[in-house]
Amino acid sequence: MTKKLRYGLIGAGSNAEKKHLSNYLSLPNIELVSICDVNQEHANKIAKKYHVKNIYTSYSDMIDKENLDIVSICTPNSLHTPIAIYALLHGVHVHCEKPLALNAIEAQKIVDAKNKSGKQLMIGLNNRFTNEAVFLKRLIDAGYLGEIYKAKTGWIRRSGIPGRGTWFTNKEVAGGGVMIDLGVHFLDLALYLMGLPEPKYVTGATYQNFHQTATRNRNGYSGNPAGVFNVEDSAAGLLSLQSGAIVHFEFAWASNIENDQTYLEILGTNGGASIINGELKVFSELLDTTVDITPILNPNIKLKNEFEHFVNSIVFAEELSAPAEHGVYMMDIIDRFYVSASMGEPVFFKNKEKRVRIIN
Ligand SMILES: NC(=O)c1ccc[n+]([C@@H]2O[C@H](COP(=O)([O-])OP(=O)(O)OC[C@H]3O[C@@H](n4cnc5c(N)ncnc54)[C@H](O)[C@@H]3O)[C@@H](O)[C@H]2O)c1
């Protein structure tokens, strides 16, 4: 049997436990060595639950002492860049949660560190790894939908602020609101399925309508009424692509709608597809008749496992599906979207070097 990879977790919050720990621990070639969280009490609790002896409150101490092969970064967004760069430059492969960084300038610094280190960095874009997304990507890449000319995507919640007054609603720590939180998942998915096409311009608007109501927190997220709320709770816009295709998008942590929804619709010259609340359908023509196709995807058979895939990229040099470079592409779009929203006019991508948004 090959040597197990020494794995450490940084930021043992809700996402880390639900997503990273359970999945990495299910892999045969991973050894959970250490856990780091600035909240010592929380770190102790998680470490006890997963029988881990090595507990840290400083990520640099953990990386310096534990001779790790892989870390997951599951901290608030503003810490992704310093931690990823430290880990990479100390010889550790990084699985970093989304968004990769607060903006494209930071994301590029991570790519530079990754290239210098020769290590791997994958972004935790789990929506690219659902069976529906993996199958649809195969269909699109095989040409079944023809040329894609339009996409529409959104993730809208009625009461889904991930903790009003926590780090999620603090611009300095989160980088933005719902656009950087949920937008990076579904706008990313639309563009990934379309082959990450070159953008032409983005235009959109942001709104902050629910910062004073105590009723719109996500179920299970209590929030802090005295905390900062200086980000948008909804965002909508349009991304125009160099190919002539367009992508409409809308994201909301809170809105006066009946039901929460995630959706993605992709229209091509030979067929269309939708993933609505996780269900994939394909629309096309057969024998001069329009047809709906519902792929039967067995939930017990994972077409591509995010965690196994990252380990395979390290052990077998499998080409990464969500590399750091895709984070620069997405953060450039998000940066320009925020500039468009603040100026009330479209922002063009002509000048590739001009990264316009700085968090303050
Ligand atoms: N891929 C997904 O579907 C998904 C879902 C939720 C969250 N996320 C991302 O995961 C990250 C964490 O989100 P969360 O919901 O788990 O937040 P959280 O607040 O529940 O957890 C963050 C944890 O990081 C710890 N932390 C803060 N500073 C630290 C430091 N310097 N060193 C070590 N630990 C530190 C906190 O104490 C906390 O336990 C965010 O980037 C978020 O965008 C991704």
mmCIF file of C-alpha atoms and ligand atoms in Angstrom:
data_model
loop_
_atom_site.group_PDB
_atom_site.id
_atom_site.type_symbol
_atom_site.label_atom_id
_atom_site.label_comp_id
_atom_site.label_asym_id
_atom_site.label_seq_id
_atom_site.Cartn_x
_atom_site.Cartn_y
_atom_site.Cartn_z
ATOM 1 C CA MET A 1 0.000 0.000 0.000
ATOM 2 C CA THR A 2 1.278 3.510 -0.795
ATOM 3 C CA LYS A 3 2.167 5.901 2.039
ATOM 4 C CA LYS A 4 -0.760 7.754 3.600
ATOM 5 C CA LEU A 5 -0.858 11.517 3.057
ATOM 6 C CA ARG A 6 -0.562 13.554 6.259
ATOM 7 C CA TYR A 7 -3.620 15.806 6.392
ATOM 8 C CA GLY A 8 -4.304 18.886 8.547
ATOM 9 C CA LEU A 9 -7.450 20.984 8.858
ATOM 10 C CA ILE A 10 -7.300 24.774 9.262
ATOM 11 C CA GLY A 11 -10.541 26.386 10.462
ATOM 12 C CA ALA A 12 -12.766 23.783 12.111
ATOM 13 C CA GLY A 13 -16.112 25.551 11.598
ATOM 14 C CA SER A 14 -19.385 24.290 10.202
ATOM 15 C CA ASN A 15 -18.245 23.777 6.614
ATOM 16 C CA ALA A 16 -15.036 22.039 7.650
ATOM 17 C CA GLU A 17 -16.738 19.390 9.684
ATOM 18 C CA LYS A 18 -19.673 18.741 7.322
ATOM 19 C CA LYS A 19 -17.656 18.746 4.140
ATOM 20 C CA HIS A 20 -13.892 18.331 4.535
ATOM 21 C CA LEU A 21 -13.432 16.116 7.588
ATOM 22 C CA SER A 22 -16.084 13.557 6.755
ATOM 23 C CA ASN A 23 -14.957 13.253 3.145
ATOM 24 C CA TYR A 24 -11.208 13.136 3.727
ATOM 25 C CA LEU A 25 -11.669 10.588 6.502
ATOM 26 C CA SER A 26 -13.512 8.303 4.086
ATOM 27 C CA LEU A 27 -10.402 8.018 1.878
ATOM 28 C CA PRO A 28 -8.014 5.121 2.561
ATOM 29 C CA ASN A 29 -4.813 7.062 1.827
ATOM 30 C CA ILE A 30 -5.423 10.006 4.194
ATOM 31 C CA GLU A 31 -4.249 10.259 7.797
ATOM 32 C CA LEU A 32 -5.848 13.110 9.811
ATOM 33 C CA VAL A 33 -2.841 14.396 11.762
ATOM 34 C CA SER A 34 -3.818 17.770 13.221
ATOM 35 C CA ILE A 35 -6.492 20.414 13.586
ATOM 36 C CA CYS A 36 -6.055 24.177 13.845
ATOM 37 C CA ASP A 37 -8.645 26.726 14.927
ATOM 38 C CA VAL A 38 -8.182 30.066 16.709
ATOM 39 C CA ASN A 39 -11.090 29.083 18.904
ATOM 40 C CA GLN A 40 -9.240 26.683 21.215
ATOM 41 C CA GLU A 41 -12.395 25.328 22.801
ATOM 42 C CA HIS A 42 -13.883 24.522 19.430
ATOM 43 C CA ALA A 43 -10.634 22.999 18.173
ATOM 44 C CA ASN A 44 -10.530 20.751 21.256
ATOM 45 C CA LYS A 45 -14.127 19.650 20.747
ATOM 46 C CA ILE A 46 -13.631 18.696 17.088
ATOM 47 C CA ALA A 47 -10.255 17.081 17.798
ATOM 48 C CA LYS A 48 -11.789 14.940 20.546
ATOM 49 C CA LYS A 49 -14.641 13.869 18.280
ATOM 50 C CA TYR A 50 -12.208 12.766 15.543
ATOM 51 C CA HIS A 51 -9.541 11.353 17.926
ATOM 52 C CA VAL A 52 -6.865 13.883 16.927
ATOM 53 C CA LYS A 53 -4.099 14.620 19.446
ATOM 54 C CA ASN A 54 -2.328 17.502 17.714
ATOM 55 C CA ILE A 55 -4.310 20.710 18.204
ATOM 56 C CA TYR A 56 -3.148 24.197 17.213
ATOM 57 C CA THR A 57 -4.427 27.745 17.362
ATOM 58 C CA SER A 58 -1.781 28.982 14.889
ATOM 59 C CA TYR A 59 -1.741 27.646 11.317
ATOM 60 C CA SER A 60 1.937 28.535 10.865
ATOM 61 C CA ASP A 61 2.902 26.533 13.982
ATOM 62 C CA MET A 62 0.950 23.574 12.695
ATOM 63 C CA ILE A 63 2.494 23.750 9.219
ATOM 64 C CA ASP A 64 6.000 24.230 10.677
ATOM 65 C CA LYS A 65 5.728 21.268 13.042
ATOM 66 C CA GLU A 66 3.590 18.582 11.450
ATOM 67 C CA ASN A 67 5.286 17.791 8.127
ATOM 68 C CA LEU A 68 1.898 17.802 6.395
ATOM 69 C CA ASP A 69 1.190 16.791 2.800
ATOM 70 C CA ILE A 70 -2.264 18.440 2.516
ATOM 71 C CA VAL A 71 -4.260 21.094 4.342
ATOM 72 C CA SER A 72 -7.865 22.176 3.940
ATOM 73 C CA ILE A 73 -8.405 25.907 4.446
ATOM 74 C CA CYS A 74 -11.889 26.457 5.879
ATOM 75 C CA THR A 75 -11.415 29.816 7.598
ATOM 76 C CA PRO A 76 -13.225 33.091 6.892
ATOM 77 C CA ASN A 77 -12.426 34.381 3.396
ATOM 78 C CA SER A 78 -9.851 37.078 4.250
ATOM 79 C CA LEU A 79 -7.523 34.393 5.647
ATOM 80 C CA HIS A 80 -7.484 32.230 2.516
ATOM 81 C CA THR A 81 -4.674 34.171 0.839
ATOM 82 C CA PRO A 82 -2.141 34.380 3.693
ATOM 83 C CA ILE A 83 -2.735 30.783 4.769
ATOM 84 C CA ALA A 84 -2.647 29.352 1.233
ATOM 85 C CA ILE A 85 0.591 31.187 0.422
ATOM 86 C CA TYR A 86 2.206 30.092 3.697
ATOM 87 C CA ALA A 87 1.207 26.461 3.191
ATOM 88 C CA LEU A 88 2.282 26.317 -0.465
ATOM 89 C CA LEU A 89 5.652 27.936 0.207
ATOM 90 C CA HIS A 90 6.220 25.431 3.031
ATOM 91 C CA GLY A 91 5.674 22.496 0.699
ATOM 92 C CA VAL A 92 2.022 21.667 1.470
ATOM 93 C CA HIS A 93 -0.755 20.979 -1.076
ATOM 94 C CA VAL A 94 -3.832 23.120 -0.437
ATOM 95 C CA HIS A 95 -7.557 22.475 -0.729
ATOM 96 C CA CYS A 96 -8.955 25.977 -0.224
ATOM 97 C CA GLU A 97 -12.601 26.818 0.275
ATOM 98 C CA LYS A 98 -14.393 29.216 -2.047
ATOM 99 C CA PRO A 99 -13.994 32.090 -2.731
ATOM 100 C CA LEU A 100 -10.293 31.514 -3.421
ATOM 101 C CA ALA A 101 -9.503 35.060 -2.219
ATOM 102 C CA LEU A 102 -11.071 38.450 -1.558
ATOM 103 C CA ASN A 103 -10.267 39.718 -5.049
ATOM 104 C CA ALA A 104 -8.337 38.894 -8.219
ATOM 105 C CA ILE A 105 -5.100 40.547 -7.077
ATOM 106 C CA GLU A 106 -4.938 38.264 -4.052
ATOM 107 C CA ALA A 107 -5.999 35.247 -6.116
ATOM 108 C CA GLN A 108 -3.123 35.912 -8.530
ATOM 109 C CA LYS A 109 -0.680 36.005 -5.586
ATOM 110 C CA ILE A 110 -1.879 32.526 -4.636
ATOM 111 C CA VAL A 111 -1.338 31.302 -8.205
ATOM 112 C CA ASP A 112 2.176 32.783 -8.168
ATOM 113 C CA ALA A 113 2.979 31.020 -4.876
ATOM 114 C CA LYS A 114 1.550 27.777 -6.223
ATOM 115 C CA ASN A 115 3.697 27.994 -9.357
ATOM 116 C CA LYS A 116 6.797 28.789 -7.298
ATOM 117 C CA SER A 117 6.155 25.902 -4.901
ATOM 118 C CA GLY A 118 5.326 23.205 -7.455
ATOM 119 C CA LYS A 119 2.462 22.117 -5.144
ATOM 120 C CA GLN A 120 -1.225 21.745 -6.010
ATOM 121 C CA LEU A 121 -4.087 24.017 -5.016
ATOM 122 C CA MET A 122 -7.708 23.120 -5.585
ATOM 123 C CA ILE A 123 -10.690 25.378 -4.813
ATOM 124 C CA GLY A 124 -13.577 23.757 -2.920
ATOM 125 C CA LEU A 125 -16.112 24.273 -5.718
ATOM 126 C CA ASN A 126 -18.302 21.334 -4.735
ATOM 127 C CA ASN A 127 -21.065 22.275 -7.191
ATOM 128 C CA ARG A 128 -18.740 21.299 -10.033
ATOM 129 C CA PHE A 129 -18.618 17.772 -8.558
ATOM 130 C CA THR A 130 -22.296 16.860 -8.303
ATOM 131 C CA ASN A 131 -23.276 13.952 -10.578
ATOM 132 C CA GLU A 132 -25.592 16.326 -12.454
ATOM 133 C CA ALA A 133 -22.815 18.843 -13.155
ATOM 134 C CA VAL A 134 -20.256 16.176 -14.087
ATOM 135 C CA PHE A 135 -22.694 14.505 -16.511
ATOM 136 C CA LEU A 136 -23.798 17.818 -18.031
ATOM 137 C CA LYS A 137 -20.175 18.879 -18.510
ATOM 138 C CA ARG A 138 -19.553 15.638 -20.417
ATOM 139 C CA LEU A 139 -22.628 16.254 -22.588
ATOM 140 C CA ILE A 140 -21.587 19.830 -23.382
ATOM 141 C CA ASP A 141 -17.943 18.931 -24.034
ATOM 142 C CA ALA A 142 -19.073 16.128 -26.371
ATOM 143 C CA GLY A 143 -21.045 18.734 -28.365
ATOM 144 C CA TYR A 144 -24.570 17.436 -27.645
ATOM 145 C CA LEU A 145 -25.950 20.905 -26.909
ATOM 146 C CA GLY A 146 -24.198 22.529 -29.882
ATOM 147 C CA GLU A 147 -23.000 26.081 -29.449
ATOM 148 C CA ILE A 148 -24.005 27.617 -26.109
ATOM 149 C CA TYR A 149 -25.470 31.097 -26.574
ATOM 150 C CA LYS A 150 -27.229 31.787 -23.283
ATOM 151 C CA ALA A 151 -27.241 30.784 -19.641
ATOM 152 C CA LYS A 152 -29.331 31.806 -16.668
ATOM 153 C CA THR A 153 -28.421 30.995 -13.100
ATOM 154 C CA GLY A 154 -29.368 31.887 -9.553
ATOM 155 C CA TRP A 155 -29.464 30.901 -5.927
ATOM 156 C CA ILE A 156 -32.209 32.737 -4.120
ATOM 157 C CA ARG A 157 -33.263 32.332 -0.517
ATOM 158 C CA ARG A 158 -36.170 33.740 1.432
ATOM 159 C CA SER A 159 -34.447 33.731 4.825
ATOM 160 C CA GLY A 160 -30.870 32.597 4.352
ATOM 161 C CA ILE A 161 -28.414 35.161 5.729
ATOM 162 C CA PRO A 162 -25.548 33.010 7.039
ATOM 163 C CA GLY A 163 -25.508 34.852 10.372
ATOM 164 C CA ARG A 164 -26.420 38.544 10.394
ATOM 165 C CA GLY A 165 -23.557 40.443 12.068
ATOM 166 C CA THR A 166 -21.016 37.581 11.781
ATOM 167 C CA TRP A 167 -17.905 37.614 9.556
ATOM 168 C CA PHE A 168 -20.127 36.702 6.558
ATOM 169 C CA THR A 169 -21.698 40.194 6.618
ATOM 170 C CA ASN A 170 -18.437 42.062 7.250
ATOM 171 C CA LYS A 171 -16.905 43.274 3.975
ATOM 172 C CA GLU A 172 -13.372 43.420 5.318
ATOM 173 C CA VAL A 173 -13.442 39.728 6.234
ATOM 174 C CA ALA A 174 -15.824 38.265 3.644
ATOM 175 C CA GLY A 175 -14.923 40.510 0.678
ATOM 176 C CA GLY A 176 -18.592 41.072 -0.146
ATOM 177 C CA GLY A 177 -22.005 39.600 0.510
ATOM 178 C CA VAL A 178 -24.137 37.083 -1.318
ATOM 179 C CA MET A 179 -22.306 37.556 -4.630
ATOM 180 C CA ILE A 180 -19.006 36.359 -3.178
ATOM 181 C CA ASP A 181 -20.712 33.728 -1.027
ATOM 182 C CA LEU A 182 -23.307 32.049 -3.284
ATOM 183 C CA GLY A 183 -22.486 33.759 -6.592
ATOM 184 C CA VAL A 184 -19.059 32.141 -6.736
ATOM 185 C CA HIS A 185 -20.805 28.741 -6.714
ATOM 186 C CA PHE A 186 -23.479 29.111 -9.395
ATOM 187 C CA LEU A 187 -22.020 31.780 -11.688
ATOM 188 C CA ASP A 188 -18.887 29.643 -11.530
ATOM 189 C CA LEU A 189 -20.856 26.533 -12.445
ATOM 190 C CA ALA A 190 -22.479 28.188 -15.468
ATOM 191 C CA LEU A 191 -19.147 29.474 -16.767
ATOM 192 C CA TYR A 192 -17.301 26.229 -16.014
ATOM 193 C CA LEU A 193 -19.876 24.255 -18.016
ATOM 194 C CA MET A 194 -19.461 26.752 -20.856
ATOM 195 C CA GLY A 195 -15.670 26.241 -20.832
ATOM 196 C CA LEU A 196 -14.704 29.440 -18.933
ATOM 197 C CA PRO A 197 -15.304 31.737 -21.918
ATOM 198 C CA GLU A 198 -13.645 35.106 -22.189
ATOM 199 C CA PRO A 199 -15.841 37.862 -20.711
ATOM 200 C CA LYS A 200 -16.602 41.120 -22.529
ATOM 201 C CA TYR A 201 -18.440 43.203 -19.960
ATOM 202 C CA VAL A 202 -20.441 42.788 -16.771
ATOM 203 C CA THR A 203 -23.279 44.906 -15.500
ATOM 204 C CA GLY A 204 -25.382 44.552 -12.377
ATOM 205 C CA ALA A 205 -26.717 45.851 -9.110
ATOM 206 C CA THR A 206 -26.479 45.001 -5.421
ATOM 207 C CA TYR A 207 -29.033 45.646 -2.683
ATOM 208 C CA GLN A 208 -29.007 45.696 1.092
ATOM 209 C CA ASN A 209 -32.611 45.362 2.221
ATOM 210 C CA PHE A 210 -32.544 42.975 5.171
ATOM 211 C CA HIS A 211 -29.675 44.182 7.349
ATOM 212 C CA GLN A 212 -31.993 45.497 10.043
ATOM 213 C CA THR A 213 -34.463 42.643 10.302
ATOM 214 C CA ALA A 214 -33.764 39.883 12.784
ATOM 215 C CA THR A 215 -35.953 37.366 10.955
ATOM 216 C CA ARG A 216 -33.913 36.503 7.874
ATOM 217 C CA ASN A 217 -31.052 34.463 9.295
ATOM 218 C CA ARG A 218 -30.524 31.037 7.795
ATOM 219 C CA ASN A 219 -31.971 28.222 9.850
ATOM 220 C CA GLY A 220 -29.389 27.304 12.503
ATOM 221 C CA TYR A 221 -27.355 30.525 12.153
ATOM 222 C CA SER A 222 -28.096 32.812 15.097
ATOM 223 C CA GLY A 223 -25.999 35.849 14.166
ATOM 224 C CA ASN A 224 -24.898 38.788 16.269
ATOM 225 C CA PRO A 225 -27.265 41.804 16.366
ATOM 226 C CA ALA A 226 -24.390 44.109 17.393
ATOM 227 C CA GLY A 227 -22.091 42.950 14.563
ATOM 228 C CA VAL A 228 -21.213 44.625 11.281
ATOM 229 C CA PHE A 229 -23.492 44.274 8.234
ATOM 230 C CA ASN A 230 -21.977 46.275 5.396
ATOM 231 C CA VAL A 231 -22.406 43.928 2.418
ATOM 232 C CA GLU A 232 -25.184 43.228 -0.107
ATOM 233 C CA ASP A 233 -27.905 40.695 0.660
ATOM 234 C CA SER A 234 -28.921 40.404 -2.977
ATOM 235 C CA ALA A 235 -27.190 40.835 -6.323
ATOM 236 C CA ALA A 236 -28.249 40.524 -9.947
ATOM 237 C CA GLY A 237 -26.617 41.137 -13.267
ATOM 238 C CA LEU A 238 -25.615 40.121 -16.727
ATOM 239 C CA LEU A 239 -22.269 38.939 -18.030
ATOM 240 C CA SER A 240 -21.659 39.420 -21.734
ATOM 241 C CA LEU A 241 -19.061 37.134 -23.338
ATOM 242 C CA GLN A 242 -16.666 37.743 -26.237
ATOM 243 C CA SER A 243 -18.388 34.904 -28.129
ATOM 244 C CA GLY A 244 -21.665 36.862 -28.124
ATOM 245 C CA ALA A 245 -23.228 34.579 -25.497
ATOM 246 C CA ILE A 246 -24.705 36.049 -22.316
ATOM 247 C CA VAL A 247 -25.217 34.856 -18.733
ATOM 248 C CA HIS A 248 -27.990 36.276 -16.507
ATOM 249 C CA PHE A 249 -27.536 35.797 -12.789
ATOM 250 C CA GLU A 250 -29.261 36.591 -9.485
ATOM 251 C CA PHE A 251 -28.308 35.735 -5.915
ATOM 252 C CA ALA A 252 -30.079 36.509 -2.656
ATOM 253 C CA TRP A 253 -29.545 35.598 0.977
ATOM 254 C CA ALA A 254 -32.962 37.091 1.689
ATOM 255 C CA SER A 255 -35.897 38.109 -0.483
ATOM 256 C CA ASN A 256 -39.681 38.187 -0.473
ATOM 257 C CA ILE A 257 -40.220 35.044 -2.531
ATOM 258 C CA GLU A 258 -42.285 31.933 -1.828
ATOM 259 C CA ASN A 259 -39.589 29.237 -2.001
ATOM 260 C CA ASP A 260 -35.804 29.041 -2.012
ATOM 261 C CA GLN A 261 -34.326 27.941 -5.322
ATOM 262 C CA THR A 262 -31.078 27.081 -7.066
ATOM 263 C CA TYR A 263 -31.209 27.047 -10.837
ATOM 264 C CA LEU A 264 -29.066 26.872 -13.915
ATOM 265 C CA GLU A 265 -30.328 26.880 -17.485
ATOM 266 C CA ILE A 266 -27.990 26.490 -20.419
ATOM 267 C CA LEU A 267 -29.215 26.967 -23.978
ATOM 268 C CA GLY A 268 -27.336 25.635 -26.983
ATOM 269 C CA THR A 269 -28.107 25.485 -30.699
ATOM 270 C CA ASN A 270 -28.788 21.700 -30.534
ATOM 271 C CA GLY A 271 -30.135 21.327 -27.023
ATOM 272 C CA GLY A 272 -30.671 22.918 -23.658
ATOM 273 C CA ALA A 273 -30.297 21.719 -20.097
ATOM 274 C CA SER A 274 -31.394 22.780 -16.664
ATOM 275 C CA ILE A 275 -30.363 21.883 -13.136
ATOM 276 C CA ILE A 276 -33.156 23.166 -10.902
ATOM 277 C CA ASN A 277 -32.872 22.459 -7.189
ATOM 278 C CA GLY A 278 -30.399 19.726 -8.063
ATOM 279 C CA GLU A 279 -32.471 17.990 -10.760
ATOM 280 C CA LEU A 280 -30.968 17.707 -14.246
ATOM 281 C CA LYS A 281 -33.091 17.733 -17.418
ATOM 282 C CA VAL A 282 -32.006 17.938 -21.030
ATOM 283 C CA PHE A 283 -34.179 19.336 -23.825
ATOM 284 C CA SER A 284 -33.608 18.543 -27.467
ATOM 285 C CA GLU A 285 -35.135 17.081 -30.631
ATOM 286 C CA LEU A 286 -35.385 13.497 -31.868
ATOM 287 C CA LEU A 287 -36.960 12.494 -35.215
ATOM 288 C CA ASP A 288 -38.441 15.975 -35.721
ATOM 289 C CA THR A 289 -39.990 15.914 -32.271
ATOM 290 C CA THR A 290 -39.003 17.935 -29.227
ATOM 291 C CA VAL A 291 -38.031 15.691 -26.320
ATOM 292 C CA ASP A 292 -37.254 16.012 -22.614
ATOM 293 C CA ILE A 293 -34.528 13.722 -21.286
ATOM 294 C CA THR A 294 -34.098 13.002 -17.588
ATOM 295 C CA PRO A 295 -30.757 11.309 -16.958
ATOM 296 C CA ILE A 296 -30.973 8.658 -14.251
ATOM 297 C CA LEU A 297 -27.922 9.338 -12.109
ATOM 298 C CA ASN A 298 -27.377 6.841 -9.328
ATOM 299 C CA PRO A 299 -26.696 8.845 -6.138
ATOM 300 C CA ASN A 300 -24.710 5.887 -4.761
ATOM 301 C CA ILE A 301 -22.232 6.123 -7.620
ATOM 302 C CA LYS A 302 -20.230 9.330 -7.488
ATOM 303 C CA LEU A 303 -19.075 10.185 -11.011
ATOM 304 C CA LYS A 304 -16.308 12.379 -9.584
ATOM 305 C CA ASN A 305 -15.408 12.753 -5.912
ATOM 306 C CA GLU A 306 -13.902 16.179 -5.089
ATOM 307 C CA PHE A 307 -11.631 14.803 -2.342
ATOM 308 C CA GLU A 308 -10.455 11.685 -4.133
ATOM 309 C CA HIS A 309 -9.847 13.831 -7.215
ATOM 310 C CA PHE A 310 -7.587 16.207 -5.243
ATOM 311 C CA VAL A 311 -5.631 13.298 -3.773
ATOM 312 C CA ASN A 312 -5.317 11.803 -7.273
ATOM 313 C CA SER A 313 -3.959 15.118 -8.551
ATOM 314 C CA ILE A 314 -1.199 14.805 -5.949
ATOM 315 C CA VAL A 315 -0.480 11.092 -6.205
ATOM 316 C CA PHE A 316 -1.133 10.446 -9.913
ATOM 317 C CA ALA A 317 -0.836 14.002 -11.353
ATOM 318 C CA GLU A 318 -4.513 13.884 -12.437
ATOM 319 C CA GLU A 319 -5.361 17.238 -14.047
ATOM 320 C CA LEU A 320 -7.279 19.388 -11.580
ATOM 321 C CA SER A 321 -10.918 20.267 -12.293
ATOM 322 C CA ALA A 322 -10.905 23.384 -10.074
ATOM 323 C CA PRO A 323 -7.354 24.797 -10.098
ATOM 324 C CA ALA A 324 -6.241 28.095 -8.562
ATOM 325 C CA GLU A 325 -6.210 29.799 -11.989
ATOM 326 C CA HIS A 326 -9.998 29.421 -12.186
ATOM 327 C CA GLY A 327 -10.183 31.444 -8.971
ATOM 328 C CA VAL A 328 -8.407 34.374 -10.637
ATOM 329 C CA TYR A 329 -10.856 34.201 -13.569
ATOM 330 C CA MET A 330 -13.872 34.216 -11.218
ATOM 331 C CA MET A 331 -12.563 36.892 -8.850
ATOM 332 C CA ASP A 332 -11.862 39.186 -11.792
ATOM 333 C CA ILE A 333 -15.533 38.877 -12.790
ATOM 334 C CA ILE A 334 -16.699 39.408 -9.194
ATOM 335 C CA ASP A 335 -14.419 42.455 -8.786
ATOM 336 C CA ARG A 336 -15.751 44.064 -11.934
ATOM 337 C CA PHE A 337 -19.339 43.160 -11.029
ATOM 338 C CA TYR A 338 -18.975 45.079 -7.739
ATOM 339 C CA VAL A 339 -17.473 48.049 -9.555
ATOM 340 C CA SER A 340 -20.360 47.987 -12.035
ATOM 341 C CA ALA A 341 -22.884 47.855 -9.181
ATOM 342 C CA SER A 342 -21.273 50.777 -7.384
ATOM 343 C CA MET A 343 -20.977 52.939 -10.534
ATOM 344 C CA GLY A 344 -24.297 51.901 -12.071
ATOM 345 C CA GLU A 345 -22.777 51.165 -15.466
ATOM 346 C CA PRO A 346 -21.215 48.233 -17.368
ATOM 347 C CA VAL A 347 -17.553 47.440 -16.749
ATOM 348 C CA PHE A 348 -15.512 46.071 -19.660
ATOM 349 C CA PHE A 349 -12.724 43.471 -19.420
ATOM 350 C CA LYS A 350 -10.576 44.976 -22.208
ATOM 351 C CA ASN A 351 -7.712 45.879 -19.934
ATOM 352 C CA LYS A 352 -6.696 42.516 -18.462
ATOM 353 C CA GLU A 353 -4.070 44.088 -16.218
ATOM 354 C CA LYS A 354 -6.382 46.611 -14.648
ATOM 355 C CA ARG A 355 -7.772 44.981 -11.520
ATOM 356 C CA VAL A 356 -10.073 47.615 -10.197
ATOM 357 C CA ARG A 357 -11.521 46.627 -6.847
ATOM 358 C CA ILE A 358 -9.685 46.967 -3.579
ATOM 359 C CA ILE A 359 -11.377 45.876 -0.352
ATOM 360 C CA ASN A 360 -11.421 48.485 2.394
HETATM 361 N N1 LIG B 1 -18.151 24.963 -0.427
HETATM 362 C C1 LIG B 1 -19.229 25.236 0.289
HETATM 363 O O1 LIG B 1 -20.342 24.814 -0.012
HETATM 364 C C2 LIG B 1 -19.091 26.099 1.509
HETATM 365 C C3 LIG B 1 -20.116 26.131 2.467
HETATM 366 C C4 LIG B 1 -19.956 26.937 3.589
HETATM 367 C C5 LIG B 1 -18.801 27.688 3.745
HETATM 368 N N2 LIG B 1 -17.828 27.641 2.783
HETATM 369 C C6 LIG B 1 -16.586 28.420 2.935
HETATM 370 O O2 LIG B 1 -15.832 27.832 3.998
HETATM 371 C C7 LIG B 1 -15.177 28.845 4.748
HETATM 372 C C8 LIG B 1 -15.592 28.735 6.207
HETATM 373 O O3 LIG B 1 -16.994 28.888 6.290
HETATM 374 P P1 LIG B 1 -17.806 28.306 7.549
HETATM 375 O O4 LIG B 1 -19.243 28.400 7.201
HETATM 376 O O5 LIG B 1 -17.260 26.995 7.958
HETATM 377 O O6 LIG B 1 -17.454 29.424 8.631
HETATM 378 P P2 LIG B 1 -17.362 29.250 10.211
HETATM 379 O O7 LIG B 1 -17.373 30.611 10.777
HETATM 380 O O8 LIG B 1 -18.378 28.241 10.667
HETATM 381 O O9 LIG B 1 -15.926 28.574 10.448
HETATM 382 C C9 LIG B 1 -14.723 29.262 10.302
HETATM 383 C C10 LIG B 1 -13.759 28.718 11.350
HETATM 384 O O10 LIG B 1 -12.478 29.292 11.132
HETATM 385 C C11 LIG B 1 -11.910 29.567 12.412
HETATM 386 N N3 LIG B 1 -10.842 30.552 12.274
HETATM 387 C C12 LIG B 1 -10.945 31.909 12.209
HETATM 388 N N4 LIG B 1 -9.707 32.451 12.104
HETATM 389 C C13 LIG B 1 -8.814 31.421 12.080
HETATM 390 C C14 LIG B 1 -7.386 31.347 11.996
HETATM 391 N N5 LIG B 1 -6.622 32.440 11.897
HETATM 392 N N6 LIG B 1 -6.804 30.128 12.028
HETATM 393 C C15 LIG B 1 -7.562 28.998 12.159
HETATM 394 N N7 LIG B 1 -8.915 29.022 12.247
HETATM 395 C C16 LIG B 1 -9.533 30.219 12.198
HETATM 396 C C17 LIG B 1 -13.094 30.039 13.252
HETATM 397 O O11 LIG B 1 -12.822 29.974 14.636
HETATM 398 C C18 LIG B 1 -14.186 29.065 12.795
HETATM 399 O O12 LIG B 1 -14.219 27.887 13.592
HETATM 400 C C19 LIG B 1 -15.541 30.172 4.081
HETATM 401 O O13 LIG B 1 -14.542 30.550 3.188
HETATM 402 C C20 LIG B 1 -16.827 29.864 3.332
HETATM 403 O O14 LIG B 1 -17.011 30.671 2.186
HETATM 404 C C21 LIG B 1 -17.954 26.857 1.691
#
